[in-house]
PDB file of C-alpha atoms in Angstrom:
ATOM      1  CA  ALA D   1      59.086 126.848  34.210  1.00 53.00           C
ATOM      2  CA  LEU D   2      56.917 128.765  37.449  1.00 76.00           C
ATOM      3  CA  ASN D   3      55.539 131.353  35.392  1.00 80.00           C
ATOM      4  CA  TYR D   4      54.118 131.217  32.025  1.00 81.00           C
ATOM      5  CA  PRO D   5      52.024 133.622  30.141  1.00 83.00           C
ATOM      6  CA  LEU D   6      47.989 133.295  29.871  1.00 82.00           C
ATOM      7  CA  LEU D   7      47.355 135.354  27.233  1.00 82.00           C
ATOM      8  CA  LYS D   8      49.531 137.194  24.729  1.00 83.00           C
ATOM      9  CA  ALA D   9      49.782 139.760  22.215  1.00 80.00           C
ATOM     10  CA  SER D  10      48.709 140.039  18.856  1.00 79.00           C
ATOM     11  CA  PRO D  11      51.281 140.189  16.761  1.00 80.00           C
ATOM     12  CA  SER D  12      51.483 143.745  15.263  1.00 76.00           C
ATOM     13  CA  ALA D  13      52.156 144.556  19.407  1.00 77.00           C
ATOM     14  CA  TYR D  14      55.262 146.135  20.572  1.00 74.00           C
ATOM     15  CA  VAL D  15      56.012 147.200  23.974  1.00 75.00           C
ATOM     16  CA  SER D  16      58.072 150.815  24.768  1.00 73.00           C
ATOM     17  CA  LYS D  17      57.884 153.737  27.225  1.00 70.00           C
ATOM     18  CA  LEU D  18      55.863 156.449  26.508  1.00 67.00           C
ATOM     19  CA  THR D  19      58.147 159.526  27.185  1.00 68.00           C
ATOM     20  CA  GLY D  20      61.827 159.344  26.769  1.00 63.00           C
ATOM     21  CA  SER D  21      63.544 157.226  24.270  1.00 62.00           C
ATOM     22  CA  LYS D  22      61.474 155.281  21.460  1.00 61.00           C
ATOM     23  CA  LYS D  23      63.116 151.957  21.391  1.00 64.00           C
ATOM     24  CA  GLN D  24      60.971 148.992  21.121  1.00 59.00           C
ATOM     25  CA  THR D  25      62.180 146.339  23.941  1.00 70.00           C
ATOM     26  CA  LYS D  26      59.536 143.743  22.666  1.00 73.00           C
ATOM     27  CA  VAL D  27      57.622 143.091  19.634  1.00 73.00           C
ATOM     28  CA  GLY D  28      55.092 140.639  18.600  1.00 73.00           C
ATOM     29  CA  ARG D  29      53.901 138.154  20.428  1.00 75.00           C
ATOM     30  CA  SER D  30      56.316 137.886  23.451  1.00 77.00           C
ATOM     31  CA  PRO D  31      54.953 139.869  25.558  1.00 79.00           C
ATOM     32  CA  SER D  32      52.158 139.170  27.720  1.00 82.00           C
ATOM     33  CA  LEU D  33      49.338 140.733  28.628  1.00 82.00           C
ATOM     34  CA  VAL D  34      48.021 138.217  31.876  1.00 87.00           C
ATOM     35  CA  ALA D  35      50.601 136.510  33.267  1.00 86.00           C
ATOM     36  CA  ALA D  36      50.842 133.085  36.137  1.00 87.00           C
ATOM     37  CA  LEU D  37      52.992 132.335  38.418  1.00 87.00           C
ATOM     38  CA  GLN D  38      53.017 129.227  40.754  1.00 86.00           C
ATOM     39  CA  ALA D  39      55.562 128.849  43.694  1.00 84.00           C
ATOM     40  CA  ARG D  40      57.162 125.573  44.485  1.00 82.00           C
ATOM     41  CA  ASN D  41      54.418 125.509  47.843  1.00 82.00           C
ATOM     42  CA  HIS D  42      52.033 126.035  45.108  1.00 83.00           C
ATOM     43  CA  ALA D  43      51.456 129.562  46.069  1.00 86.00           C
ATOM     44  CA  ARG D  44      49.651 131.316  42.631  1.00 87.00           C
ATOM     45  CA  VAL D  45      49.999 134.397  41.309  1.00 89.00           C
ATOM     46  CA  VAL D  46      48.229 136.392  38.388  1.00 89.00           C
ATOM     47  CA  VAL D  47      49.163 139.944  36.816  1.00 88.00           C
ATOM     48  CA  SER D  48      47.195 141.548  34.079  1.00 85.00           C
ATOM     49  CA  GLY D  49      48.483 144.324  32.444  1.00 82.00           C
ATOM     50  CA  SER D  50      45.189 146.151  33.284  1.00 81.00           C
ATOM     51  CA  LEU D  51      42.315 146.494  35.097  1.00 83.00           C
ATOM     52  CA  ASP D  52      39.810 147.255  32.100  1.00 82.00           C
ATOM     53  CA  LEU D  53      40.311 143.546  31.231  1.00 80.00           C
ATOM     54  CA  PHE D  54      37.683 142.895  34.619  1.00 82.00           C
ATOM     55  CA  SER D  55      35.602 145.733  33.315  1.00 84.00           C
ATOM     56  CA  ASP D  56      31.605 145.543  33.113  1.00 80.00           C
ATOM     57  CA  SER D  57      32.097 147.574  29.819  1.00 80.00           C
ATOM     58  CA  LEU D  58      34.388 144.778  27.963  1.00 79.00           C
ATOM     59  CA  TYR D  59      32.429 142.211  29.519  1.00 80.00           C
ATOM     60  CA  ASP D  60      29.385 143.211  27.294  1.00 79.00           C
ATOM     61  CA  ALA D  61      31.671 144.680  24.277  1.00 80.00           C
ATOM     62  CA  PRO D  62      30.589 143.044  21.180  1.00 80.00           C
ATOM     63  CA  VAL D  63      33.764 141.249  19.232  1.00 77.00           C
ATOM     64  CA  LYS D  64      33.983 142.840  15.845  1.00 75.00           C
ATOM     65  CA  LYS D  65      36.455 142.583  13.113  1.00 77.00           C
ATOM     66  CA  ILE D  66      37.579 144.107  10.039  1.00 74.00           C
ATOM     67  CA  GLN D  67      38.108 143.033   6.506  1.00 75.00           C
ATOM     68  CA  ASP D  68      38.362 144.765   3.196  1.00 74.00           C
ATOM     69  CA  GLY D  69      36.870 148.394   5.254  1.00 72.00           C
ATOM     70  CA  LYS D  70      34.073 146.335   6.035  1.00 76.00           C
ATOM     71  CA  THR D  71      33.158 146.002  10.069  1.00 76.00           C
ATOM     72  CA  THR D  72      31.310 142.991  10.929  1.00 76.00           C
ATOM     73  CA  THR D  73      30.145 141.646  14.358  1.00 75.00           C
ATOM     74  CA  VAL D  74      32.011 138.036  15.267  1.00 72.00           C
ATOM     75  CA  SER D  75      30.092 137.804  18.710  1.00 76.00           C
ATOM     76  CA  GLU D  76      27.772 139.651  20.744  1.00 75.00           C
ATOM     77  CA  ARG D  77      29.202 139.463  23.922  1.00 77.00           C
ATOM     78  CA  SER D  78      33.621 139.372  24.367  1.00 80.00           C
ATOM     79  CA  GLY D  79      34.889 135.926  25.978  1.00 80.00           C
ATOM     80  CA  ASN D  80      36.496 138.421  28.970  1.00 81.00           C
ATOM     81  CA  GLU D  81      34.388 137.030  31.487  1.00 83.00           C
ATOM     82  CA  ASP D  82      35.407 134.082  30.861  1.00 84.00           C
ATOM     83  CA  LEU D  83      38.113 134.093  31.131  1.00 84.00           C
ATOM     84  CA  ALA D  84      37.782 136.466  34.178  1.00 86.00           C
ATOM     85  CA  ASN D  85      35.917 132.790  35.714  1.00 88.00           C
ATOM     86  CA  ILE D  86      39.038 130.821  34.664  1.00 86.00           C
ATOM     87  CA  ILE D  87      41.684 133.097  35.743  1.00 86.00           C
ATOM     88  CA  THR D  88      40.104 133.889  39.200  1.00 87.00           C
ATOM     89  CA  ARG D  89      38.843 129.937  39.733  1.00 88.00           C
ATOM     90  CA  TRP D  90      42.485 128.918  38.953  1.00 87.00           C
ATOM     91  CA  VAL D  91      44.066 131.468  41.251  1.00 87.00           C
ATOM     92  CA  PHE D  92      42.286 130.543  44.396  1.00 87.00           C
ATOM     93  CA  GLN D  93      43.177 126.707  43.984  1.00 85.00           C
ATOM     94  CA  GLU D  94      39.206 125.734  42.195  1.00 85.00           C
ATOM     95  CA  LYS D  95      40.793 124.181  39.623  1.00 87.00           C
ATOM     96  CA  GLY D  96      43.815 122.320  38.737  1.00 86.00           C
ATOM     97  CA  ALA D  97      44.470 120.682  42.461  1.00 88.00           C
ATOM     98  CA  LEU D  98      45.826 117.236  42.687  1.00 91.00           C
ATOM     99  CA  ARG D  99      46.152 114.738  45.116  1.00 90.00           C
ATOM    100  CA  SER D 100      47.649 111.315  45.423  1.00 91.00           C
ATOM    101  CA  ARG D 101      46.516 108.762  47.663  1.00 90.00           C
ATOM    102  CA  ASN D 102      46.603 104.739  48.116  1.00 91.00           C
ATOM    103  CA  LEU D 103      49.783 104.093  47.119  1.00 92.00           C
ATOM    104  CA  GLN D 104      50.787 100.433  46.719  1.00 92.00           C
ATOM    105  CA  HIS D 105      53.172  98.001  45.599  1.00 92.00           C
ATOM    106  CA  ASN D 106      54.188  94.319  45.570  1.00 91.00           C
ATOM    107  CA  LEU D 107      55.044  91.444  43.901  1.00 92.00           C
ATOM    108  CA  VAL D 108      52.756  90.444  40.812  1.00 90.00           C
ATOM    109  CA  GLY D 109      50.156  88.053  41.919  1.00 83.00           C
ATOM    110  CA  GLY D 110      51.692  88.309  45.402  1.00 81.00           C
ATOM    111  CA  PHE D 111      52.291  90.345  48.506  1.00 84.00           C
ATOM    112  CA  LYS D 112      54.089  93.241  49.467  1.00 85.00           C
ATOM    113  CA  PRO D 113      57.457  92.178  51.113  1.00 86.00           C
ATOM    114  CA  ASP D 114      60.025  93.334  53.528  1.00 87.00           C
ATOM    115  CA  MET D 115      62.226  94.170  50.805  1.00 89.00           C
ATOM    116  CA  TYR D 116      62.001  93.059  47.524  1.00 91.00           C
ATOM    117  CA  THR D 117      65.046  90.775  45.878  1.00 91.00           C
ATOM    118  CA  ILE D 118      66.449  91.728  42.339  1.00 90.00           C
ATOM    119  CA  LYS D 119      65.107  91.016  39.020  1.00 90.00           C
ATOM    120  CA  ASP D 120      61.431  90.831  41.108  1.00 90.00           C
ATOM    121  CA  LYS D 121      57.868  91.788  38.655  1.00 93.00           C
ATOM    122  CA  VAL D 122      56.731  94.444  40.795  1.00 93.00           C
ATOM    123  CA  GLU D 123      53.414  95.777  40.292  1.00 94.00           C
ATOM    124  CA  PHE D 124      52.886  99.755  41.671  1.00 94.00           C
ATOM    125  CA  SER D 125      49.762 101.472  41.818  1.00 93.00           C
ATOM    126  CA  VAL D 126      48.459 104.853  42.539  1.00 94.00           C
ATOM    127  CA  ILE D 127      45.365 106.840  42.940  1.00 94.00           C
ATOM    128  CA  ILE D 128      45.833 110.891  41.129  1.00 93.00           C
ATOM    129  CA  GLU D 129      42.415 112.609  41.423  1.00 93.00           C
ATOM    130  CA  GLU D 130      41.652 116.227  40.959  1.00 91.00           C
ATOM    131  CA  TRP D 131      39.274 118.729  42.390  1.00 89.00           C
ATOM    132  CA  ASN D 132      36.885 120.327  40.463  1.00 86.00           C
ATOM    133  CA  GLY D 133      35.708 123.013  42.123  1.00 82.00           C
ATOM    134  CA  LYS D 134      32.936 120.415  44.059  1.00 86.00           C
ATOM    135  CA  GLU D 135      34.380 117.066  44.740  1.00 89.00           C
ATOM    136  CA  TRP D 136      37.708 115.807  43.874  1.00 91.00           C
ATOM    137  CA  VAL D 137      37.097 113.602  40.679  1.00 92.00           C
ATOM    138  CA  PRO D 138      39.459 111.123  39.112  1.00 92.00           C
ATOM    139  CA  TYR D 139      42.294 112.377  37.367  1.00 91.00           C
ATOM    140  CA  GLN D 140      42.782 112.033  33.623  1.00 91.00           C
ATOM    141  CA  ALA D 141      46.322 111.986  31.180  1.00 89.00           C
ATOM    142  CA  ASN D 142      48.755 109.663  30.110  1.00 89.00           C
ATOM    143  CA  ASP D 143      51.718 111.626  31.132  1.00 89.00           C
ATOM    144  CA  VAL D 144      52.262 110.430  34.370  1.00 91.00           C
ATOM    145  CA  GLN D 145      56.120 108.908  35.074  1.00 93.00           C
ATOM    146  CA  LEU D 146      57.356 106.720  37.912  1.00 94.00           C
ATOM    147  CA  GLU D 147      60.754 106.571  38.942  1.00 93.00           C
ATOM    148  CA  VAL D 148      62.709 103.368  40.116  1.00 93.00           C
ATOM    149  CA  ARG D 149      65.812 105.450  41.293  1.00 93.00           C
ATOM    150  CA  MET D 150      68.927 105.147  43.838  1.00 91.00           C
ATOM    151  CA  LEU D 151      71.062 108.383  43.682  1.00 87.00           C
ATOM    152  CA  ASP D 152      70.349 108.097  40.089  1.00 90.00           C
ATOM    153  CA  PRO D 153      67.009 106.581  37.846  1.00 91.00           C
ATOM    154  CA  TYR D 154      67.124 103.276  36.874  1.00 92.00           C
ATOM    155  CA  ILE D 155      64.090 102.679  35.217  1.00 91.00           C
ATOM    156  CA  ARG D 156      61.519 105.618  34.801  1.00 93.00           C
ATOM    157  CA  THR D 157      58.531 104.162  32.713  1.00 92.00           C
ATOM    158  CA  THR D 158      54.546 105.522  32.248  1.00 93.00           C
ATOM    159  CA  LEU D 159      51.695 104.757  34.268  1.00 93.00           C
ATOM    160  CA  LYS D 160      48.982 103.394  32.337  1.00 93.00           C
ATOM    161  CA  ASN D 161      45.433 104.946  33.117  1.00 91.00           C
ATOM    162  CA  ASP D 162      42.149 102.827  33.935  1.00 89.00           C
ATOM    163  CA  GLY D 163      39.887 106.120  33.674  1.00 88.00           C
ATOM    164  CA  LYS D 164      39.140 105.680  37.488  1.00 90.00           C
ATOM    165  CA  GLY D 165      41.627 107.862  38.322  1.00 90.00           C
ATOM    166  CA  ARG D 166      44.219 104.654  39.261  1.00 93.00           C
ATOM    167  CA  PHE D 167      47.425 104.844  37.733  1.00 94.00           C
ATOM    168  CA  TYR D 168      49.317 101.649  37.420  1.00 94.00           C
ATOM    169  CA  THR D 169      52.419  99.617  35.593  1.00 93.00           C
ATOM    170  CA  ILE D 170      54.650  96.126  35.845  1.00 94.00           C
ATOM    171  CA  PHE D 171      58.410  96.118  36.175  1.00 93.00           C
ATOM    172  CA  THR D 172      61.119  94.112  36.774  1.00 93.00           C
ATOM    173  CA  LEU D 173      63.568  95.086  39.409  1.00 93.00           C
ATOM    174  CA  PRO D 174      67.064  95.857  38.084  1.00 92.00           C
ATOM    175  CA  ASP D 175      69.779  93.444  38.690  1.00 90.00           C
ATOM    176  CA  VAL D 176      71.650  96.183  41.347  1.00 91.00           C
ATOM    177  CA  TYR D 177      70.830  95.684  45.277  1.00 91.00           C
ATOM    178  CA  GLY D 178      70.811  98.876  47.556  1.00 92.00           C
ATOM    179  CA  VAL D 179      67.855 101.024  48.678  1.00 94.00           C
ATOM    180  CA  PHE D 180      65.738 102.195  45.755  1.00 93.00           C
ATOM    181  CA  THR D 181      63.175 104.933  45.850  1.00 93.00           C
ATOM    182  CA  PHE D 182      59.873 104.632  44.049  1.00 94.00           C
ATOM    183  CA  ARG D 183      59.327 108.172  43.229  1.00 93.00           C
ATOM    184  CA  ILE D 184      56.418 110.046  41.110  1.00 92.00           C
ATOM    185  CA  ASP D 185      57.596 113.573  40.369  1.00 91.00           C
ATOM    186  CA  TYR D 186      54.772 115.151  38.211  1.00 90.00           C
ATOM    187  CA  GLN D 187      54.739 118.896  36.869  1.00 87.00           C
ATOM    188  CA  ARG D 188      52.714 120.128  34.122  1.00 86.00           C
ATOM    189  CA  PRO D 189      52.204 123.677  33.449  1.00 83.00           C
ATOM    190  CA  GLY D 190      48.637 124.668  35.606  1.00 83.00           C
ATOM    191  CA  TYR D 191      48.345 121.811  37.951  1.00 86.00           C
ATOM    192  CA  ALA D 192      49.349 121.722  41.155  1.00 85.00           C
ATOM    193  CA  GLY D 193      53.065 119.893  41.636  1.00 85.00           C
ATOM    194  CA  LEU D 194      52.870 116.194  42.895  1.00 89.00           C
ATOM    195  CA  HIS D 195      55.052 114.854  44.443  1.00 90.00           C
ATOM    196  CA  THR D 196      54.846 111.122  46.264  1.00 91.00           C
ATOM    197  CA  PHE D 197      57.427 108.488  46.661  1.00 92.00           C
ATOM    198  CA  ASP D 198      58.397 105.526  48.768  1.00 92.00           C
ATOM    199  CA  ARG D 199      61.268 103.743  49.704  1.00 92.00           C
ATOM    200  CA  ILE D 200      62.022  99.950  49.688  1.00 91.00           C
ATOM    201  CA  PRO D 201      65.199  98.097  50.386  1.00 93.00           C
ATOM    202  CA  VAL D 202      66.056  95.208  47.384  1.00 92.00           C
ATOM    203  CA  ARG D 203      68.386  92.887  48.473  1.00 92.00           C
ATOM    204  CA  PRO D 204      70.522  89.900  45.961  1.00 89.00           C
ATOM    205  CA  PHE D 205      69.877  86.252  45.977  1.00 84.00           C
ATOM    206  CA  ARG D 206      70.210  84.105  48.568  1.00 84.00           C
ATOM    207  CA  HIS D 207      72.900  81.124  48.359  1.00 78.00           C
ATOM    208  CA  ASN D 208      69.970  78.754  47.390  1.00 77.00           C
ATOM    209  CA  GLN D 209      68.179  81.071  45.095  1.00 74.00           C
ATOM    210  CA  TYR D 210      70.363  81.249  42.282  1.00 74.00           C
ATOM    211  CA  GLU D 211      70.495  78.109  39.384  1.00 77.00           C
ATOM    212  CA  ARG D 212      71.913  74.973  40.817  1.00 75.00           C
ATOM    213  CA  PHE D 213      73.693  74.792  37.152  1.00 75.00           C
ATOM    214  CA  ILE D 214      74.863  78.192  35.401  1.00 78.00           C
ATOM    215  CA  ASP D 215      74.920  77.706  30.803  1.00 80.00           C
ATOM    216  CA  SER D 216      77.758  80.109  31.169  1.00 82.00           C
ATOM    217  CA  ALA D 217      80.059  78.434  33.615  1.00 83.00           C
ATOM    218  CA  TYR D 218      80.373  74.746  32.113  1.00 86.00           C
ATOM    219  CA  PRO D 219      84.100  75.429  31.113  1.00 89.00           C
ATOM    220  CA  TYR D 220      84.707  76.124  34.768  1.00 88.00           C
ATOM    221  CA  TYR D 221      82.680  72.567  35.707  1.00 87.00           C
ATOM    222  CA  ALA D 222      84.835  71.094  33.092  1.00 90.00           C
ATOM    223  CA  GLY D 223      88.281  72.232  34.243  1.00 93.00           C
ATOM    224  CA  ALA D 224      87.371  70.857  37.410  1.00 91.00           C
ATOM    225  CA  PHE D 225      86.303  67.699  36.853  1.00 91.00           C
ATOM    226  CA  SER D 226      88.636  66.809  34.674  1.00 94.00           C
ATOM    227  CA  MET D 227      91.644  67.784  37.339  1.00 94.00           C
ATOM    228  CA  LEU D 228      89.822  65.281  39.576  1.00 93.00           C
ATOM    229  CA  VAL D 229      90.168  63.030  37.518  1.00 93.00           C
ATOM    230  CA  GLY D 230      93.729  63.562  36.823  1.00 93.00           C
ATOM    231  CA  LEU D 231      94.962  63.524  40.296  1.00 91.00           C
ATOM    232  CA  CYS D 232      93.172  60.390  40.677  1.00 92.00           C
ATOM    233  CA  LEU D 233      94.872  58.990  37.520  1.00 92.00           C
ATOM    234  CA  PHE D 234      98.030  60.142  39.260  1.00 89.00           C
ATOM    235  CA  SER D 235      97.579  58.622  42.422  1.00 90.00           C
ATOM    236  CA  ALA D 236      96.730  55.060  41.222  1.00 88.00           C
ATOM    237  CA  VAL D 237      99.762  55.212  39.328  1.00 85.00           C
ATOM    238  CA  PHE D 238     102.242  56.899  41.906  1.00 84.00           C
ATOM    239  CA  LEU D 239     100.637  54.250  43.970  1.00 84.00           C
ATOM    240  CA  TYR D 240     100.376  50.912  41.945  1.00 82.00           C
ATOM    241  CA  HIS D 241     103.461  51.475  39.668  1.00 77.00           C
ATOM    242  CA  LYS D 242     106.119  49.271  40.342  1.00 74.00           C
ATOM    243  CA  ASP D 243     109.708  49.813  39.080  1.00 73.00           C
ATOM    244  CA  THR D 244     111.361  46.724  37.652  1.00 72.00           C
ATOM    245  CA  PRO D 245     114.225  46.724  39.829  1.00 70.00           C
ATOM    246  CA  SER D 246     117.941  47.161  37.972  1.00 68.00           C
ATOM    247  CA  LYS D 247     119.731  43.555  37.396  1.00 67.00           C
ATOM    248  CA  VAL D 248     123.496  44.082  39.220  1.00 67.00           C
ATOM    249  CA  LYS D 249     126.549  42.431  37.529  1.00 67.00           C
ATOM    250  CA  THR D 250     128.392  40.202  40.151  1.00 68.00           C
ATOM    251  CA  ASN D 251     131.669  38.531  39.754  1.00 62.00           C
TER     252      ASN D 251
END
């Protein structure tokens, strides 16, 4: 979703007009006190239902709890200031920004060819980093996926993380030739969307790359050789067999 709530109302809250109809439009935790929106171009907007949330008086206000008619202080300061700092860092792209670099793919234990062959084993890797407000640091996650697609995904696999920002995997290309796209389309709430891809053609086997004898073709081999043997026997009989001449009765 492009928009999502940052701070929800309490279970006993409700939303209604101050004047006119007393109908409750929303109740419970469905209303959002603070909501965020991130556009597809990574532009960010935060909407707060009250400016008092960012006031100094609520920054320094203690958090109290009422139970059994008694009021107890849970914390000397509220978390409004911490919440405001986190929201500010996020909306100004100081938090939750991602980038990818050094996308690589090649044959396992080999080099990157101009085009792959069907059923090749390919090693794919990419470095993903997160901005922490001062510098780019390795991104830590276990839900980044790679798609190998040609119109539709043929392979979708989760990338492994080495803990240093490098995400990698090894997969076997499908038995289909054409122009494939190695694509990462990573969308996670609170983070900037990550979209990176590379296109590479995949060709079928050359005539000398197929197996010399295929197990499933042995019946056809037997049929072909039996026809040759039959032809040789028929030719030998036809060429060298001589009919016995019939006796002609004479007077």
